[in-house]
Short mmCIF file of C-alpha atoms in Angstrom, two decimals:
data_model
loop_
_atom_site.label_atom_id
_atom_site.label_comp_id
_atom_site.label_asym_id
_atom_site.label_seq_id
_atom_site.Cartn_x
_atom_site.Cartn_y
_atom_site.Cartn_z
CA MET A 1 -58.01 -113.76 154.47
CA GLY A 2 -59.72 -117.18 153.62
CA GLN A 3 -60.74 -117.66 157.31
CA LYS A 4 -62.57 -114.11 157.33
CA VAL A 5 -64.63 -114.87 154.29
CA SER A 6 -65.56 -118.33 155.45
CA HIS A 7 -66.73 -116.93 158.79
CA LYS A 8 -68.93 -114.37 156.91
CA LEU A 9 -70.61 -117.17 154.94
CA HIS A 10 -71.25 -119.14 158.05
CA PHE A 11 -72.81 -116.13 159.74
CA GLU A 12 -75.05 -115.51 156.68
CA LYS A 13 -76.11 -119.11 156.62
CA THR A 14 -76.88 -119.23 160.43
CA ALA A 15 -78.70 -115.88 160.35
CA THR A 16 -80.78 -117.13 157.47
CA LYS A 17 -81.88 -120.26 159.40
CA ILE A 18 -82.70 -117.97 162.49
CA SER A 19 -84.89 -115.63 160.42
CA PHE A 20 -86.57 -118.58 158.87
CA GLY A 21 -87.16 -120.07 162.31
CA PHE A 22 -88.42 -116.70 163.55
CA ALA A 23 -90.94 -116.54 160.50
CA LEU A 24 -92.30 -120.11 161.44
CA PHE A 25 -92.49 -118.97 164.89
CA ILE A 26 -94.49 -115.79 164.16
CA THR A 27 -96.78 -117.56 161.92
CA LEU A 28 -97.61 -120.28 164.42
CA ILE A 29 -98.32 -117.79 167.36
CA GLY A 30 -100.78 -115.96 164.86
CA ILE A 31 -102.49 -119.26 163.98
CA LEU A 32 -102.65 -120.52 167.61
CA VAL A 33 -104.22 -117.13 168.77
CA LEU A 34 -106.69 -117.34 166.06
CA ILE A 35 -107.58 -120.90 167.11
CA GLY A 36 -107.82 -119.59 170.78
CA TRP A 37 -110.56 -117.00 169.74
CA GLN A 38 -112.43 -120.00 168.35
CA ILE A 39 -112.16 -122.43 171.09
CA ASN A 40 -112.28 -119.84 173.97
CA SER A 41 -108.82 -120.66 175.23
CA VAL A 42 -107.64 -117.80 177.58
CA ASP A 43 -104.20 -119.16 177.82
CA LEU A 44 -103.76 -118.81 174.14
CA LEU A 45 -105.27 -115.33 173.98
CA THR A 46 -103.17 -113.85 176.93
CA ALA A 47 -100.12 -116.22 177.41
CA TRP A 48 -99.55 -114.49 180.83
CA ASP A 49 -101.93 -113.99 183.72
CA ARG A 50 -101.24 -110.27 184.03
CA GLY A 51 -101.13 -109.71 180.37
CA ALA A 52 -103.27 -108.14 177.88
CA VAL A 53 -105.35 -110.24 175.20
CA MET A 54 -103.87 -110.47 171.79
CA ASN A 55 -106.53 -108.98 169.35
CA GLU A 56 -107.64 -111.09 166.53
CA ARG A 57 -106.29 -108.56 163.96
CA THR A 58 -102.96 -108.72 165.61
CA ALA A 59 -102.91 -112.55 165.27
CA LEU A 60 -103.98 -112.23 161.56
CA GLY A 61 -101.24 -109.53 161.10
CA LEU A 62 -98.62 -111.82 162.68
CA PHE A 63 -99.75 -114.66 160.52
CA PHE A 64 -98.95 -112.64 157.31
CA THR A 65 -95.93 -111.11 158.89
CA GLY A 66 -94.42 -114.68 159.22
CA PHE A 67 -95.27 -115.55 155.62
CA GLY A 68 -93.97 -112.03 154.42
CA ILE A 69 -90.69 -112.72 156.02
CA PHE A 70 -90.51 -116.07 154.67
CA PHE A 71 -91.26 -114.79 151.01
CA TYR A 72 -88.52 -112.01 151.46
CA LEU A 73 -86.07 -114.43 152.82
CA PHE A 74 -86.34 -116.67 149.61
CA TYR A 75 -86.96 -113.78 147.14
CA PHE A 76 -90.56 -113.92 146.12
CA PRO A 77 -91.04 -110.18 145.92
CA ARG A 78 -94.49 -110.07 144.69
CA LEU A 79 -95.74 -112.36 147.48
CA SER A 80 -93.60 -110.45 150.03
CA GLN A 81 -95.41 -107.17 148.76
CA ALA A 82 -98.74 -108.76 149.01
CA CYS A 83 -98.09 -109.73 152.50
CA GLY A 84 -96.91 -106.19 153.27
CA TYR A 85 -100.05 -104.57 151.85
CA ILE A 86 -102.26 -106.99 153.83
CA ILE A 87 -100.45 -105.94 157.09
CA GLY A 88 -100.77 -102.33 156.28
CA LEU A 89 -104.43 -102.67 155.65
CA ILE A 90 -105.00 -104.62 158.99
CA ALA A 91 -103.14 -101.84 160.82
CA PHE A 92 -105.26 -99.26 159.02
CA THR A 93 -108.43 -100.94 160.45
CA GLY A 94 -107.22 -100.10 163.93
CA VAL A 95 -107.58 -96.33 163.01
CA ARG A 96 -110.50 -94.83 164.86
CA PHE A 97 -111.22 -92.12 162.36
CA PHE A 98 -114.10 -92.75 159.95
CA GLN A 99 -115.40 -95.52 162.06
CA ILE A 100 -113.22 -98.06 160.51
CA ASN A 101 -112.41 -99.55 163.85
CA ALA A 102 -115.87 -100.03 164.77
CA TRP A 103 -116.88 -101.44 161.30
CA TRP A 104 -114.12 -104.21 161.85
CA ASP A 105 -115.54 -105.01 165.23
CA GLN A 106 -119.07 -105.25 163.97
CA ARG A 107 -118.65 -106.75 160.58
CA VAL A 108 -115.37 -108.76 160.20
CA GLY A 109 -114.41 -109.37 163.78
CA PRO A 110 -117.20 -111.86 164.85
CA TYR A 111 -116.04 -114.29 161.80
CA PHE A 112 -112.83 -114.93 163.78
CA LYS A 113 -114.49 -115.41 167.35
CA SER A 114 -116.81 -118.03 168.74
CA PRO A 115 -120.00 -116.97 170.62
CA GLU A 116 -118.13 -117.47 173.95
CA THR A 117 -115.30 -115.04 172.95
CA LEU A 118 -117.55 -112.29 171.37
CA ASN A 119 -117.66 -110.43 174.57
CA ILE A 120 -114.01 -110.55 175.24
CA GLU A 121 -112.65 -107.02 175.21
CA SER A 122 -109.51 -106.70 173.18
CA TYR A 123 -107.58 -103.85 171.42
CA LEU A 124 -105.47 -103.41 168.36
CA SER A 125 -103.15 -100.96 170.40
CA PRO A 126 -101.38 -98.05 168.63
CA TYR A 127 -98.19 -99.60 169.37
CA THR A 128 -98.94 -102.85 167.59
CA ARG A 129 -100.59 -100.86 164.86
CA THR A 130 -97.35 -98.80 164.43
CA CYS A 131 -95.16 -101.95 164.47
CA PHE A 132 -97.42 -103.30 161.69
CA PHE A 133 -97.17 -100.20 159.64
CA PHE A 134 -93.26 -100.43 159.82
CA ILE A 135 -93.37 -104.21 159.05
CA ALA A 136 -95.51 -103.29 155.95
CA VAL A 137 -93.02 -100.73 154.62
CA ALA A 138 -90.13 -102.90 155.30
CA LEU A 139 -91.70 -105.70 153.07
CA ILE A 140 -93.04 -103.49 150.50
CA ALA A 141 -90.29 -100.68 149.91
CA PRO A 142 -87.24 -102.93 148.95
CA PHE A 143 -88.77 -104.09 145.86
CA THR A 144 -90.41 -100.86 144.67
CA SER A 145 -87.86 -98.11 144.83
CA ASP A 146 -84.21 -97.78 144.53
CA PHE A 147 -84.08 -95.34 147.31
CA ARG A 148 -83.64 -98.10 149.85
CA LYS A 149 -80.28 -98.79 148.05
CA LYS A 150 -79.13 -95.25 148.50
CA SER A 151 -80.18 -94.50 152.08
CA MET A 152 -80.04 -96.32 155.33
CA ILE A 153 -83.39 -95.00 156.39
CA PHE A 154 -85.02 -98.39 155.62
CA GLY A 155 -82.60 -99.83 158.01
CA LEU A 156 -84.50 -98.20 160.92
CA PHE A 157 -87.61 -100.11 160.43
CA GLY A 158 -86.55 -103.35 161.85
CA PRO A 159 -85.01 -101.92 164.99
CA ALA A 160 -88.10 -99.78 165.47
CA VAL A 161 -90.12 -102.92 165.55
CA ILE A 162 -87.76 -104.16 168.15
CA ALA A 163 -87.78 -101.16 170.17
CA ILE A 164 -91.57 -100.74 170.81
CA PRO A 165 -92.33 -104.26 172.00
CA VAL A 166 -89.30 -104.31 174.19
CA ALA A 167 -90.72 -101.03 176.05
CA ALA A 168 -94.01 -102.98 176.27
CA LEU A 169 -92.37 -105.89 177.86
CA ILE A 170 -90.74 -103.65 180.47
CA ALA A 171 -94.05 -102.01 181.05
CA ASN A 172 -95.73 -105.24 181.60
CA TYR A 173 -93.12 -106.61 183.90
CA TYR A 174 -93.17 -103.67 186.23
CA ASP A 175 -96.82 -103.06 185.83
CA LEU A 176 -96.13 -99.30 184.75
CA GLY A 177 -99.53 -98.26 183.62
CA PRO A 178 -103.07 -99.01 182.83
CA THR A 179 -104.00 -101.87 180.37
CA ALA A 180 -106.15 -99.46 178.38
CA ASP A 181 -105.37 -99.39 174.65
CA VAL A 182 -103.36 -95.86 175.24
CA GLY A 183 -100.83 -97.79 177.65
CA LEU A 184 -97.74 -99.75 176.55
CA ASN A 185 -98.94 -102.64 178.47
CA ALA A 186 -101.96 -102.71 176.32
CA MET A 187 -99.68 -104.82 174.10
CA ALA A 188 -100.18 -108.61 174.99
CA PHE A 189 -97.10 -110.44 176.07
CA HIS A 190 -96.86 -112.94 173.00
CA THR A 191 -97.52 -110.10 170.82
CA ALA A 192 -94.56 -108.26 172.13
CA VAL A 193 -92.22 -111.42 171.81
CA THR A 194 -93.50 -112.23 168.25
CA LEU A 195 -92.87 -108.61 167.12
CA ILE A 196 -89.51 -108.64 168.57
CA ALA A 197 -88.79 -111.81 166.37
CA ALA A 198 -90.18 -110.10 163.53
CA GLY A 199 -87.97 -106.97 164.14
CA ILE A 200 -84.88 -109.15 164.47
CA SER A 201 -85.66 -110.91 161.13
CA LEU A 202 -86.35 -107.46 159.28
CA THR A 203 -83.05 -106.17 160.71
CA TYR A 204 -81.17 -109.09 159.46
CA LEU A 205 -82.83 -108.69 155.89
CA GLU A 206 -82.06 -104.97 155.89
CA PHE A 207 -78.60 -105.79 157.10
CA GLU A 208 -78.10 -108.25 154.18
CA SER A 209 -79.71 -106.14 151.46
CA ASN A 210 -77.35 -103.13 152.35
CA LYS A 211 -74.27 -105.42 152.55
CA ALA A 212 -73.41 -103.39 155.63
CA ASN A 213 -70.65 -103.92 158.09
CA ILE A 214 -71.79 -104.59 161.64
CA LYS A 215 -70.03 -101.33 162.62
CA GLN A 216 -72.29 -99.31 160.28
CA TRP A 217 -75.28 -100.05 162.55
CA TRP A 218 -74.16 -98.40 165.66
CA PRO A 219 -76.26 -95.27 164.85
CA VAL A 220 -79.50 -97.57 164.55
CA ILE A 221 -78.56 -99.18 167.84
CA LEU A 222 -78.15 -95.70 169.36
CA GLY A 223 -81.48 -94.42 168.30
CA LEU A 224 -83.09 -97.70 169.12
CA CYS A 225 -81.91 -97.46 172.77
CA THR A 226 -82.91 -93.83 173.10
CA PHE A 227 -86.29 -94.73 171.75
CA ILE A 228 -86.86 -97.43 174.27
CA ILE A 229 -85.88 -95.07 177.08
CA THR A 230 -88.34 -92.53 175.64
CA LEU A 231 -91.30 -94.92 175.62
CA ILE A 232 -90.37 -96.13 179.22
CA VAL A 233 -90.16 -92.67 180.70
CA TRP A 234 -93.28 -91.68 178.93
CA GLN A 235 -95.17 -94.74 180.24
CA ALA A 236 -93.94 -94.04 183.75
CA TYR A 237 -94.93 -90.28 183.58
CA VAL A 238 -98.40 -91.40 182.33
CA VAL A 239 -99.01 -93.45 185.34
CA ARG A 240 -97.94 -90.83 188.00
CA LEU A 241 -99.58 -87.68 186.34
CA PRO A 242 -102.19 -89.12 183.98
CA GLU A 243 -104.01 -85.90 183.88
CA ASP A 244 -101.08 -84.00 182.27
CA ASP A 245 -101.56 -84.99 178.75
CA PHE A 246 -99.52 -82.15 177.19
CA LEU A 247 -96.37 -82.89 179.07
CA SER A 248 -96.58 -86.67 178.51
CA THR A 249 -97.19 -86.01 174.73
CA LEU A 250 -94.15 -83.57 174.71
CA ILE A 251 -91.81 -86.23 176.35
CA LEU A 252 -93.00 -88.72 173.61
CA VAL A 253 -92.45 -86.47 170.61
CA VAL A 254 -89.18 -84.88 171.99
CA GLY A 255 -87.90 -88.31 172.84
CA THR A 256 -88.75 -89.69 169.53
CA ALA A 257 -87.18 -86.83 167.67
CA VAL A 258 -83.85 -87.18 169.81
CA SER A 259 -83.70 -90.73 168.86
CA LEU A 260 -83.94 -89.94 165.16
CA VAL A 261 -81.60 -87.17 165.24
CA LEU A 262 -79.08 -89.31 167.20
CA SER A 263 -79.44 -91.92 164.45
CA PHE A 264 -78.91 -89.49 161.68
CA MET A 265 -76.00 -87.56 163.49
CA GLY A 266 -74.51 -91.09 163.89
CA TYR A 267 -74.75 -91.69 160.24
CA LEU A 268 -73.28 -88.22 159.39
CA ILE A 269 -70.40 -88.68 161.73
CA GLN A 270 -69.80 -92.16 160.34
CA THR A 271 -69.92 -90.73 156.69
CA LEU A 272 -67.40 -87.88 157.59
CA MET A 273 -65.08 -90.38 159.31
CA LYS A 274 -65.17 -92.64 156.06
CA SER A 275 -64.60 -89.60 153.91
CA LEU A 276 -61.76 -88.47 156.19
CA LYS A 277 -60.17 -91.98 156.00
CA VAL A 278 -60.47 -92.06 152.21
CA SER A 279 -59.02 -88.57 151.91
CA LYS A 280 -56.13 -89.31 154.06
CA THR A 281 -55.41 -92.55 152.18
CA THR A 282 -55.77 -90.71 148.82
CA GLU A 283 -53.41 -87.97 150.27
CA ALA A 284 -50.78 -90.56 151.34
CA GLN A 285 -51.04 -92.13 147.90
CA LEU A 286 -50.42 -88.97 146.18
CA LYS A 287 -47.69 -87.95 148.41
CA GLU A 288 -46.08 -91.28 147.59
CA LEU A 289 -46.61 -90.86 144.02
CA ASN A 290 -45.04 -87.41 143.94
CA GLU A 291 -42.15 -88.64 145.68
CA THR A 292 -41.30 -91.23 143.29
CA LEU A 293 -42.51 -89.30 140.15
CA GLU A 294 -39.21 -87.77 139.16
CA GLU A 295 -37.42 -91.05 139.81
CA ARG A 296 -39.84 -93.00 137.57
CA VAL A 297 -39.86 -90.34 134.92
CA ALA A 298 -36.03 -90.35 134.81
CA GLU A 299 -36.14 -94.30 134.74
CA LYS A 300 -38.62 -94.30 131.87
CA THR A 301 -36.51 -91.66 130.00
CA ARG A 302 -33.48 -93.75 130.29
CA GLU A 303 -35.38 -96.92 129.15
CA LEU A 304 -36.74 -94.99 126.18
CA ALA A 305 -33.16 -93.73 125.31
CA GLN A 306 -31.84 -97.36 125.65
CA ARG A 307 -34.55 -98.63 123.32
CA LEU A 308 -33.89 -95.87 120.78
CA ILE A 309 -30.16 -96.90 120.73
CA GLU A 310 -31.10 -100.36 120.22
CA LEU A 311 -33.46 -99.53 117.50
CA ASP A 312 -30.50 -97.61 115.60
CA LYS A 313 -28.33 -100.71 116.12
CA PHE A 314 -30.92 -102.87 114.90
CA SER A 315 -31.45 -100.73 111.76
CA ALA A 316 -27.86 -100.75 111.00
CA ILE A 317 -27.54 -104.39 111.43
CA ALA A 318 -30.81 -104.74 109.31
CA ALA A 319 -29.36 -102.65 106.60
CA HIS A 320 -25.88 -104.51 106.47
CA ASP A 321 -27.32 -108.02 106.81
CA LEU A 322 -30.27 -107.61 104.43
CA ARG A 323 -28.44 -105.49 101.83
CA SER A 324 -25.31 -107.54 101.66
CA PRO A 325 -26.84 -110.92 100.32
CA VAL A 326 -29.10 -109.00 97.96
CA ALA A 327 -26.09 -106.90 96.66
CA SER A 328 -24.31 -110.16 95.96
CA MET A 329 -27.27 -111.58 94.04
CA ILE A 330 -27.48 -108.43 91.88
CA SER A 331 -23.59 -108.57 91.20
CA TYR A 332 -23.96 -112.33 90.20
CA SER A 333 -26.91 -111.51 88.01
CA GLU A 334 -24.85 -108.85 86.27
CA LEU A 335 -21.92 -111.26 85.60
CA ILE A 336 -24.52 -113.68 84.09
CA MET A 337 -25.97 -111.06 81.88
CA ASP A 338 -22.52 -110.14 80.64
CA GLU A 339 -21.51 -113.75 79.76
CA THR A 340 -24.90 -114.69 78.09
CA SER A 341 -26.72 -113.34 75.21
CA LYS A 342 -30.07 -111.74 75.36
CA GLU A 343 -31.79 -114.80 73.60
CA GLN A 344 -30.61 -117.34 76.17
CA PRO A 345 -32.98 -118.21 79.02
CA ALA A 346 -30.25 -117.85 81.58
CA HIS A 347 -29.95 -114.11 80.62
CA GLN A 348 -33.65 -113.54 81.05
CA TYR A 349 -33.58 -115.29 84.57
CA ALA A 350 -30.69 -113.16 85.50
CA GLU A 351 -32.43 -109.95 84.37
CA THR A 352 -35.37 -111.12 86.46
CA ILE A 353 -33.15 -111.59 89.53
CA HIS A 354 -31.44 -108.28 88.90
CA ARG A 355 -34.77 -106.39 88.77
CA LEU A 356 -36.19 -108.01 91.80
CA GLY A 357 -32.92 -107.61 93.78
CA THR A 358 -32.83 -103.91 92.92
CA LYS A 359 -36.32 -103.58 94.13
CA ALA A 360 -35.55 -105.40 97.45
CA VAL A 361 -32.67 -102.89 98.07
CA LYS A 362 -34.76 -99.97 97.46
CA LEU A 363 -37.45 -101.47 99.76
CA ILE A 364 -34.89 -101.90 102.56
CA GLU A 365 -33.68 -98.29 102.18
CA VAL A 366 -37.19 -96.90 102.35
CA LEU A 367 -38.07 -99.15 105.50
CA LEU A 368 -34.92 -97.65 107.19
CA GLU A 369 -35.74 -94.29 106.23
CA TYR A 370 -39.30 -94.51 107.71
CA ALA A 371 -37.84 -96.20 110.90
CA ARG A 372 -35.48 -93.15 111.28
CA SER A 373 -37.82 -90.41 110.19
CA GLY A 374 -39.50 -90.17 113.68
CA THR A 375 -36.37 -89.86 115.64
CA VAL A 376 -36.73 -86.19 116.79
CA SER A 377 -33.73 -84.39 118.48
CA SER A 378 -33.84 -84.53 122.29
CA LYS A 379 -32.90 -80.85 122.24
CA PRO A 380 -35.06 -79.05 119.57
CA VAL A 381 -33.82 -75.66 118.51
CA GLU A 382 -35.37 -72.60 117.01
CA LEU A 383 -35.13 -72.66 113.23
CA ASP A 384 -35.79 -70.21 110.47
CA THR A 385 -38.34 -72.10 108.36
CA ASN A 386 -37.34 -69.84 105.16
CA HIS A 387 -33.76 -71.31 105.41
CA ILE A 388 -35.16 -74.78 105.88
CA VAL A 389 -36.96 -74.47 102.55
CA ASP A 390 -34.17 -72.92 100.85
CA LEU A 391 -32.01 -76.07 101.72
CA ALA A 392 -34.79 -78.41 100.76
CA ILE A 393 -35.22 -76.63 97.38
CA THR A 394 -31.39 -76.80 96.80
CA ASN A 395 -31.48 -80.50 97.30
CA LEU A 396 -34.27 -80.79 94.62
CA GLN A 397 -32.51 -78.37 92.20
CA SER A 398 -32.12 -81.02 89.55
CA GLU A 399 -35.70 -82.00 89.63
CA ILE A 400 -36.79 -78.44 89.52
CA ALA A 401 -34.74 -77.54 86.66
CA GLY A 402 -35.81 -80.65 84.80
CA LYS A 403 -39.44 -79.95 85.24
CA GLU A 404 -38.87 -76.18 84.66
CA ALA A 405 -40.95 -75.71 87.89
CA ASN A 406 -41.55 -72.41 89.61
CA VAL A 407 -41.52 -72.52 93.45
CA GLU A 408 -42.87 -69.42 95.16
CA VAL A 409 -42.22 -69.15 98.95
CA ALA A 410 -43.98 -66.42 101.08
CA PRO A 411 -42.25 -65.30 104.26
CA LEU A 412 -42.36 -68.11 106.82
CA PRO A 413 -42.09 -68.02 110.66
CA HIS A 414 -39.42 -69.67 113.01
CA VAL A 415 -40.38 -72.96 114.34
CA CYS A 416 -38.83 -75.21 117.18
CA GLY A 417 -37.53 -78.53 116.02
CA ASP A 418 -34.70 -80.74 114.35
CA GLU A 419 -33.29 -79.39 111.25
CA ILE A 420 -32.72 -82.60 109.39
CA LEU A 421 -36.34 -83.74 110.09
CA LEU A 422 -37.81 -80.48 108.77
CA ILE A 423 -35.62 -80.21 105.72
CA GLU A 424 -36.91 -84.04 104.89
CA LEU A 425 -40.55 -82.89 105.57
CA PHE A 426 -40.50 -79.83 103.20
CA GLN A 427 -38.30 -81.82 100.59
CA ASN A 428 -40.78 -84.79 100.57
CA LEU A 429 -43.80 -82.45 100.18
CA ILE A 430 -42.06 -80.35 97.36
CA GLY A 431 -40.73 -83.48 95.71
CA ASN A 432 -44.23 -84.88 95.73
CA SER A 433 -45.57 -81.83 93.85
CA LEU A 434 -42.77 -82.17 91.24
CA LYS A 435 -43.31 -85.97 90.83
CA TYR A 436 -47.09 -85.81 90.44
CA SER A 437 -47.11 -82.76 88.02
CA LYS A 438 -49.41 -82.78 84.95
CA PRO A 439 -47.59 -83.97 81.63
CA GLY A 440 -46.49 -80.91 79.61
CA VAL A 441 -47.48 -78.44 82.30
CA HIS A 442 -44.62 -76.52 84.20
CA PRO A 443 -45.34 -77.06 87.96
CA GLU A 444 -46.31 -74.05 90.13
CA ILE A 445 -45.52 -74.67 93.64
CA LYS A 446 -46.62 -72.19 96.44
CA ILE A 447 -45.46 -72.44 100.00
CA GLN A 448 -46.97 -70.14 102.66
CA CYS A 449 -48.03 -70.02 106.34
CA GLU A 450 -50.80 -68.66 108.61
CA GLN A 451 -50.58 -68.53 112.33
CA ASN A 452 -53.44 -68.60 115.17
CA GLU A 453 -53.12 -68.76 118.86
CA ASN A 454 -51.27 -71.97 119.18
CA MET A 455 -50.05 -73.30 115.80
CA ASN A 456 -48.43 -72.53 112.63
CA GLN A 457 -50.37 -73.80 109.60
CA PHE A 458 -48.18 -74.52 106.54
CA LYS A 459 -49.62 -74.87 103.05
CA ILE A 460 -47.82 -76.35 99.96
CA SER A 461 -50.06 -75.99 96.83
CA ASP A 462 -49.48 -77.28 93.38
CA ASN A 463 -51.10 -77.51 89.99
CA GLY A 464 -50.48 -81.12 89.56
CA ILE A 465 -52.74 -84.01 88.65
CA GLY A 466 -54.67 -84.00 91.94
CA ILE A 467 -55.80 -86.70 94.43
CA ASP A 468 -59.27 -88.21 94.96
CA PRO A 469 -60.42 -86.94 98.47
CA ALA A 470 -61.45 -90.56 99.23
CA TYR A 471 -57.84 -91.17 99.73
CA SER A 472 -57.69 -88.49 102.62
CA GLU A 473 -56.62 -91.03 105.40
CA LYS A 474 -55.34 -93.83 103.40
CA ILE A 475 -52.48 -91.92 101.44
CA PHE A 476 -50.71 -91.16 104.63
CA GLY A 477 -50.28 -94.99 105.44
CA LEU A 478 -47.06 -96.80 104.78
CA PHE A 479 -46.85 -98.13 101.09
CA GLU A 480 -50.13 -96.58 100.31
CA ARG A 481 -50.78 -94.67 97.10
CA ALA A 482 -53.66 -93.15 95.41
CA LYS A 483 -54.84 -95.32 92.34
CA GLU A 484 -54.58 -92.48 89.82
CA VAL A 485 -51.18 -91.64 91.01
CA SER A 486 -49.80 -95.20 91.26
CA GLU A 487 -50.91 -95.90 87.65
CA LYS A 488 -49.03 -92.84 86.14
CA THR A 489 -45.96 -92.60 88.44
CA GLU A 490 -43.39 -94.69 90.15
CA GLY A 491 -42.86 -94.42 93.97
CA SER A 492 -42.19 -96.15 97.09
CA GLY A 493 -45.42 -95.03 99.04
CA VAL A 494 -43.22 -94.10 102.02
CA GLY A 495 -42.79 -90.30 101.57
CA LEU A 496 -46.12 -89.17 103.01
CA ALA A 497 -46.01 -91.80 105.73
CA VAL A 498 -42.54 -90.08 106.74
CA CYS A 499 -44.26 -86.60 106.53
CA LYS A 500 -47.00 -87.54 108.96
CA LYS A 501 -44.68 -89.29 111.26
CA ILE A 502 -42.48 -86.22 111.58
CA VAL A 503 -45.44 -83.69 111.91
CA GLU A 504 -47.22 -85.84 114.57
CA GLY A 505 -43.85 -86.16 116.45
CA TYR A 506 -44.06 -82.30 117.03
CA GLY A 507 -47.66 -82.50 118.13
CA GLY A 508 -49.17 -81.27 114.66
CA LYS A 509 -51.34 -82.78 112.06
CA ILE A 510 -51.16 -83.12 108.31
CA TRP A 511 -53.97 -83.32 105.61
CA PHE A 512 -54.55 -82.45 101.93
CA GLU A 513 -57.19 -80.64 100.03
CA SER A 514 -57.45 -81.68 96.37
CA LYS A 515 -59.69 -82.22 93.32
CA LEU A 516 -58.71 -84.56 90.52
CA GLY A 517 -57.05 -82.66 87.68
CA PHE A 518 -56.87 -79.34 89.59
CA GLY A 519 -53.76 -79.75 91.85
CA THR A 520 -53.37 -80.55 95.54
CA SER A 521 -52.70 -78.69 98.63
CA PHE A 522 -50.87 -80.35 101.60
CA ILE A 523 -51.49 -78.49 104.94
CA PHE A 524 -49.78 -79.33 108.04
CA THR A 525 -49.39 -77.65 111.61
CA LEU A 526 -46.45 -77.12 113.89
CA PRO A 527 -46.56 -75.46 117.36
CA LEU A 528 -45.52 -71.78 117.75
CA VAL A 529 -42.04 -71.13 119.03
CA LYS A 530 -43.59 -69.69 122.23
CA ASN A 531 -45.54 -72.85 122.96
CA THR A 532 -42.48 -75.13 122.44
CA PRO A 533 -39.37 -75.25 124.70
CA CYS A 534 -36.34 -74.55 122.43
CA SER A 535 -32.91 -75.12 123.93
CA ALA A 536 -31.18 -72.67 121.68
CA THR A 537 -31.21 -70.65 118.52
CA SER A 538 -30.20 -72.74 115.52
CA PRO A 539 -26.68 -71.94 114.05
CA VAL A 540 -28.19 -72.14 110.57
CA LYS A 541 -28.78 -68.64 109.29
#
């Protein structure tokens, strides 16, 4: 793995140096040819005895191409774009519409030539012009649009700049046609070489910008080869049948279209292959997950069961180990109180120890109650809620009689759950209504239920002291009690936390509606029997 990364870094460093060298080479050729136009050096203008003359606009375009690549390499986006715009403008001056080409030859061109070279005939050939347009876009587009990041179309510009001068070199070498500006060999030899260098540099920059793998570029190479063949065939046909303009144009258009289609078809095939590979990998992973799902679920269930057993053991140990020493403290404090008078300091200290010890025992008991409250039966059964409420009321009979309370129960539905937990739920809520009743007022408690498509919504209302709605979330927390409640009555602050834990254990919610001095309604939801898997009907009738 390490060797692969190090090789990639070495490749990037080497390629950057090569691109930088090409940029210097291109700039140097441009400068030398501009000097050649000033000193009337035919060798600098043609670089080959059979070759065409490099136009002064071509030399100027190559000068800015070298600098544009240099700025691209070292990430000076504005300067790179500026060079691209200048190159595009130079290419535009070669267009023969609107007399732009003639304007350059008459007004601007003479500034780059000496009197001896004014009469030397040269052209900015359409192929050089096309390459300049590609170079201009390749230098401008990467810094102006995120389309380049989403599409490989800009990856075609560098290879296209390579393809045209390669075809021109072949045409020059085999002398395939006239040297007029319509022929491939109208491109000067050193123009072709420098444009190939520019194309290689741009291809590298495009390659690095896309962070592509070399395998991703085979569609570009396929289109590039097809385009070169098209240009060569077209040039050969122009030489042999120069009068047949329609067929030669058709060959060029169709060949160019085929090269583009092949490139895009290659990209399409490549994308499909990548998608298939990802799909197969995902399918294999899903298959593996499905095969091991049951085993993993069973393993997690066993782990959970083991942890619950350990929790129960811990609760029992905690109950014994914590209560025993506290109970001893209470017993010794009672002995001290029996053997001392109330006026003695020892008696007062013993009373304090007894009171704190009793409070500690109660705290231990409520903590254990809360820890065990969420333990839902692994096999819930269908239960008649009317009977559950009857059992809860029976357990609270002494408190109901003492308060002379009236409990009104509407017909209730069956639910699926654990009998002990549901009795505890109703007993806590009814007991809450009894505990926080108004002084001197007989408690009126109503229990009812409404059903919707998915849930049973139970409501236990009373005419008690009420709760400030600001405590709507806080009151269900462990050891949390409303201020007005805690000031008037004693309690552990665990009952509603236990209720919330039981209700949420069955996938329901619990909340209250209240106004201070006007009673409280506790509302909670439990799933319908049809939406909950019950193992059997409860034996409780």
